[in-house]
């Protein structure tokens, strides 16, 4: 079956302002995010892509634009099912203030039971994203053969949930996965099982340097975080 390259969108203005953007319109890439997107064609230069699939949100479209410009004729498909999690009433709020919400502990430790007020459940988020990938795997294979490779640009929590599915992890464990902005995660699907080939690959190890500020006690960054400074 097909090989899927998952690209998290480049760093956005919401990432740097520590806001949970969700599906809020008008959230663009910041200066670093634009540079990350510009580097993406070079990083994938040796990979023959059959198609590009993107979340409908602006930050994802901006991330794949340089890749599409570098490969005239490469089709872009917008897929609603890989849209950002619908955080409902949490959308647009500062992550620091959300940390005190009782629901945050559920999001961190028992994601399969978490449902955002006015939004969707994390279980529903994963289900729609997995369904989309399965459908696109079948479509790409039918049109381009079982060795075809395609790219999908989406969001941190979506990609983490897809990785959990590929590894056979319960959704309650998906917060153990981390993907930085514009990182590349690769899953090769076969008849028997998926194989995780790359996870959160940016080629940048700056994020491994010790932090200047105290740690967060192991809490995962809802929405995915901003990556290295």
XYZ file of N, CA, C and O in Angstrom, residues 3-95:
372
model
N 2.821 4.860 0.891
C 3.624 5.457 1.963
C 3.160 6.890 2.156
O 3.042 7.656 1.204
N 2.896 7.228 3.405
C 2.349 8.540 3.745
C 3.406 9.400 4.427
O 4.005 8.986 5.427
N 3.627 10.602 3.878
C 4.497 11.594 4.516
C 3.596 12.622 5.192
O 2.897 13.388 4.519
N 3.612 12.618 6.512
C 2.817 13.575 7.284
C 3.678 14.783 7.617
O 4.742 14.649 8.225
N 3.224 15.952 7.226
C 3.935 17.197 7.504
C 3.071 18.037 8.440
O 1.916 18.339 8.113
N 3.621 18.383 9.597
C 2.907 19.348 10.417
C 3.153 20.735 9.819
O 4.262 21.021 9.324
N 2.155 21.590 9.827
C 2.328 22.939 9.283
C 3.497 23.653 9.956
O 3.875 23.340 11.091
N 4.069 24.627 9.267
C 5.152 25.418 9.839
C 4.692 26.237 11.035
O 3.487 26.351 11.305
N 5.659 26.807 11.733
C 5.332 27.551 12.945
C 4.405 28.721 12.608
O 4.635 29.459 11.655
N 3.379 28.876 13.417
C 2.356 29.891 13.139
C 2.407 31.021 14.155
O 3.059 30.923 15.201
N 1.665 32.068 13.865
C 1.575 33.193 14.792
C 0.914 32.764 16.098
O 1.217 33.315 17.160
N 0.033 31.780 16.053
C -0.592 31.272 17.275
C 0.412 30.482 18.112
O 0.386 30.545 19.344
N 1.294 29.725 17.438
C 2.313 28.974 18.176
C 3.192 29.904 18.998
O 3.463 29.654 20.178
N 3.642 30.989 18.382
C 4.573 31.880 19.070
C 3.892 32.730 20.126
O 4.554 33.223 21.049
N 2.573 32.891 20.027
C 1.858 33.644 21.058
C 1.218 32.727 22.095
O 0.491 33.200 22.977
N 1.510 31.411 21.983
C 1.017 30.419 22.950
C -0.501 30.430 23.065
O -1.071 30.380 24.156
N -1.157 30.505 21.913
C -2.613 30.489 21.840
C -3.042 29.188 21.180
O -2.417 28.715 20.228
N -4.098 28.577 21.690
C -4.661 27.388 21.070
C -5.561 27.837 19.921
O -6.720 28.195 20.127
N -5.010 27.838 18.731
C -5.716 28.418 17.583
C -6.948 27.622 17.198
O -7.990 28.183 16.872
N -6.820 26.297 17.206
C -7.925 25.490 16.716
C -8.244 25.835 15.275
O -7.352 25.960 14.444
N -9.513 26.054 14.995
C -9.942 26.372 13.632
C -10.178 27.865 13.425
O -10.824 28.273 12.459
N -9.650 28.685 14.315
C -9.784 30.134 14.177
C -9.231 30.575 12.818
O -8.091 30.249 12.473
N -9.999 31.302 12.024
C -9.504 31.729 10.706
C -8.417 32.789 10.823
O -8.321 33.493 11.828
N -7.608 32.882 9.759
C -6.617 33.942 9.676
C -5.324 33.685 10.409
O -4.509 34.596 10.547
N -5.095 32.456 10.876
C -3.833 32.126 11.558
C -2.813 31.732 10.495
O -2.939 30.692 9.849
N -1.800 32.580 10.325
C -0.810 32.401 9.264
C 0.512 31.888 9.825
O 0.719 31.838 11.039
N 1.405 31.501 8.941
C 2.765 31.174 9.342
C 3.472 32.441 9.792
O 3.274 33.508 9.212
N 4.320 32.328 10.821
C 5.160 33.465 11.189
C 6.431 33.432 10.339
O 6.555 32.613 9.408
N 7.370 34.297 10.628
C 8.576 34.398 9.792
C 9.350 33.080 9.753
O 9.821 32.642 8.696
N 9.490 32.449 10.911
C 10.191 31.163 10.949
C 9.401 30.097 10.188
O 9.971 29.266 9.475
N 8.078 30.119 10.336
C 7.244 29.161 9.624
C 7.357 29.288 8.116
O 7.380 28.284 7.392
N 7.437 30.518 7.636
C 7.619 30.749 6.195
C 8.944 30.157 5.727
O 9.025 29.513 4.668
N 9.999 30.333 6.533
C 11.308 29.770 6.184
C 11.266 28.238 6.218
O 11.871 27.575 5.360
N 10.559 27.685 7.189
C 10.426 26.231 7.250
C 9.725 25.688 6.015
O 10.141 24.676 5.435
N 8.662 26.361 5.605
C 7.927 25.931 4.414
C 8.789 26.040 3.165
O 8.745 25.167 2.287
N 9.588 27.096 3.098
C 10.461 27.292 1.928
C 11.508 26.189 1.820
O 11.968 25.868 0.716
N 11.901 25.608 2.951
C 12.915 24.549 2.950
C 12.324 23.177 2.630
O 13.065 22.237 2.316
N 11.010 23.045 2.702
C 10.382 21.743 2.520
C 10.647 21.120 1.141
O 10.940 19.911 1.062
N 10.588 21.872 0.033
C 10.878 21.252 -1.264
C 12.265 20.618 -1.332
O 12.424 19.530 -1.912
N 13.260 21.259 -0.734
C 14.602 20.689 -0.734
C 14.689 19.426 0.101
O 15.375 18.464 -0.274
N 13.994 19.407 1.224
C 14.023 18.231 2.097
C 13.389 17.020 1.430
O 13.788 15.889 1.665
N 12.388 17.270 0.581
C 11.672 16.174 -0.079
C 12.070 16.017 -1.545
O 11.394 15.312 -2.299
N 13.182 16.631 -1.933
C 13.558 16.679 -3.355
C 13.721 15.298 -3.980
O 13.437 15.114 -5.172
N 14.188 14.330 -3.221
C 14.456 12.997 -3.772
C 13.254 12.058 -3.692
O 13.365 10.877 -4.044
N 12.123 12.582 -3.234
C 10.946 11.733 -3.046
C 9.925 12.014 -4.149
O 9.437 13.139 -4.281
N 9.585 11.002 -4.948
C 8.548 11.193 -5.975
C 7.174 11.187 -5.321
O 6.738 10.179 -4.758
N 6.489 12.309 -5.377
C 5.187 12.432 -4.730
C 4.056 12.274 -5.745
O 4.077 12.896 -6.808
N 3.073 11.471 -5.383
C 1.927 11.276 -6.258
C 0.880 12.363 -6.065
O 0.145 12.698 -6.997
N 0.815 12.913 -4.842
C -0.204 13.926 -4.549
C 0.136 14.607 -3.240
O 0.953 14.108 -2.450
N -0.489 15.739 -3.017
C -0.414 16.443 -1.741
C -1.836 16.630 -1.235
O -2.706 17.102 -1.980
N -2.053 16.272 0.014
C -3.362 16.429 0.652
C -3.170 17.393 1.818
O -2.195 17.289 2.566
N -4.077 18.332 1.989
C -3.895 19.350 3.021
C -5.175 19.585 3.805
O -6.283 19.507 3.271
N -4.993 19.903 5.077
C -6.064 20.483 5.874
C -6.510 21.777 5.192
O -5.712 22.456 4.536
N -7.748 22.170 5.359
C -8.205 23.408 4.715
C -7.679 24.682 5.354
O -7.826 25.758 4.756
N -7.058 24.608 6.531
C -6.678 25.829 7.230
C -5.489 26.527 6.575
O -4.614 25.893 5.974
N -5.455 27.856 6.722
C -4.475 28.713 6.054
C -3.044 28.278 6.321
O -2.208 28.246 5.403
N -2.715 27.959 7.562
C -1.324 27.642 7.899
C -0.833 26.380 7.202
O 0.358 26.258 6.905
N -1.732 25.451 6.914
C -1.339 24.254 6.171
C -1.185 24.558 4.677
O -0.228 24.118 4.037
N -2.106 25.328 4.148
C -1.999 25.709 2.728
C -0.707 26.484 2.464
O -0.052 26.296 1.426
N -0.353 27.377 3.387
C 0.886 28.145 3.228
C 2.112 27.248 3.333
O 3.138 27.502 2.680
N 2.023 26.207 4.120
C 3.162 25.302 4.276
C 3.440 24.514 3.006
O 4.604 24.324 2.626
N 2.406 24.062 2.315
C 2.626 23.235 1.122
C 2.793 24.056 -0.149
O 3.190 23.509 -1.186
N 2.519 25.361 -0.099
C 2.604 26.169 -1.310
C 3.986 26.117 -1.972
O 4.068 25.926 -3.202
N 5.114 26.280 -1.236
C 6.420 26.194 -1.901
C 6.655 24.828 -2.548
O 7.280 24.740 -3.609
N 6.179 23.769 -1.922
C 6.329 22.428 -2.488
C 5.560 22.307 -3.795
O 6.075 21.765 -4.793
N 4.360 22.843 -3.830
C 3.562 22.802 -5.057
C 4.164 23.687 -6.145
O 4.154 23.326 -7.330
N 4.710 24.844 -5.751
C 5.344 25.727 -6.728
C 6.578 25.074 -7.345
O 6.892 25.315 -8.519
N 7.271 24.255 -6.540
C 8.488 23.594 -7.024
C 8.174 22.403 -7.928
O 9.051 21.924 -8.654
N 6.937 21.945 -7.884
C 6.553 20.765 -8.677
C 5.263 21.071 -9.448
O 4.180 20.639 -9.053
N 5.370 21.816 -10.530
C 4.180 22.139 -11.318
C 3.464 20.853 -11.750
O 4.094 19.894 -12.185
N 2.173 20.856 -11.601
C 1.398 19.681 -11.981
C 1.096 18.732 -10.834
O 0.246 17.850 -10.976
N 1.789 18.903 -9.715
C 1.502 18.057 -8.558
C 0.151 18.472 -7.983
O -0.029 19.620 -7.585
N -0.805 17.551 -7.917
C -2.155 17.948 -7.482
C -2.253 18.193 -5.979
O -1.604 17.526 -5.174
N -3.070 19.178 -5.629
C -3.389 19.463 -4.233
C -4.844 19.102 -3.988
O -5.728 19.502 -4.737
N -5.073 18.363 -2.914
C -6.423 17.986 -2.526
C -6.670 18.492 -1.101
O -5.853 18.275 -0.209
N -7.775 19.176 -0.891
C -8.146 19.664 0.436
C -9.039 18.609 1.094
O -10.024 18.167 0.504
N -8.658 18.232 2.308
C -9.361 17.167 3.024
C -9.845 17.677 4.377
O -9.047 17.922 5.284
N -11.137 17.812 4.516
C -11.731 18.337 5.742
C -11.472 17.419 6.941
O -11.354 17.890 8.080
N -11.345 16.124 6.704
C -11.213 15.178 7.813
C -9.858 15.248 8.514
O -9.686 14.668 9.589
N -8.894 15.960 7.929
C -7.608 16.150 8.625
C -7.473 17.590 9.116
O -6.375 18.064 9.407
N -8.609 18.272 9.206
C -8.636 19.605 9.792
C -8.199 19.532 11.253
O -8.233 18.467 11.882
N -7.812 20.668 11.811
C -7.430 20.744 13.220
C -8.558 20.229 14.106
O -9.737 20.263 13.724
N -8.208 19.733 15.277
C -9.221 19.364 16.253
C -10.118 20.573 16.510
O -9.647 21.710 16.595
N -11.412 20.326 16.627
C -12.345 21.403 16.964
C -12.335 21.565 18.488
O -12.999 20.821 19.206
N -11.555 22.535 18.946
C -11.428 22.763 20.386
C -12.598 23.564 20.959
O -12.620 23.853 22.167
N -13.550 23.933 20.124
C -14.749 24.590 20.610
C -14.466 25.859 21.379
O -13.776 26.766 20.898
N -14.994 25.934 22.618
C -14.854 27.138 23.438
C -13.416 27.407 23.861
O -13.110 28.507 24.332
N -12.545 26.421 23.704
C -11.131 26.618 24.040
C -10.380 27.362 22.934
O -9.294 27.889 23.175
N -10.929 27.390 21.746
C -10.234 27.990 20.602
C -9.951 29.462 20.853
O -10.821 30.209 21.321
N -8.732 29.880 20.549
C -8.333 31.272 20.691
C -7.896 31.659 22.097
O -7.522 32.813 22.318
N -7.908 30.723 23.033
C -7.515 31.041 24.406
C -6.040 30.747 24.640
O -5.438 29.904 23.970
N -5.460 31.444 25.594
C -4.062 31.239 25.948
C -3.887 29.866 26.597
O -4.679 29.457 27.451
N -2.821 29.168 26.214
C -2.552 27.857 26.795
C -2.303 27.952 28.297
O -2.661 27.052 29.051
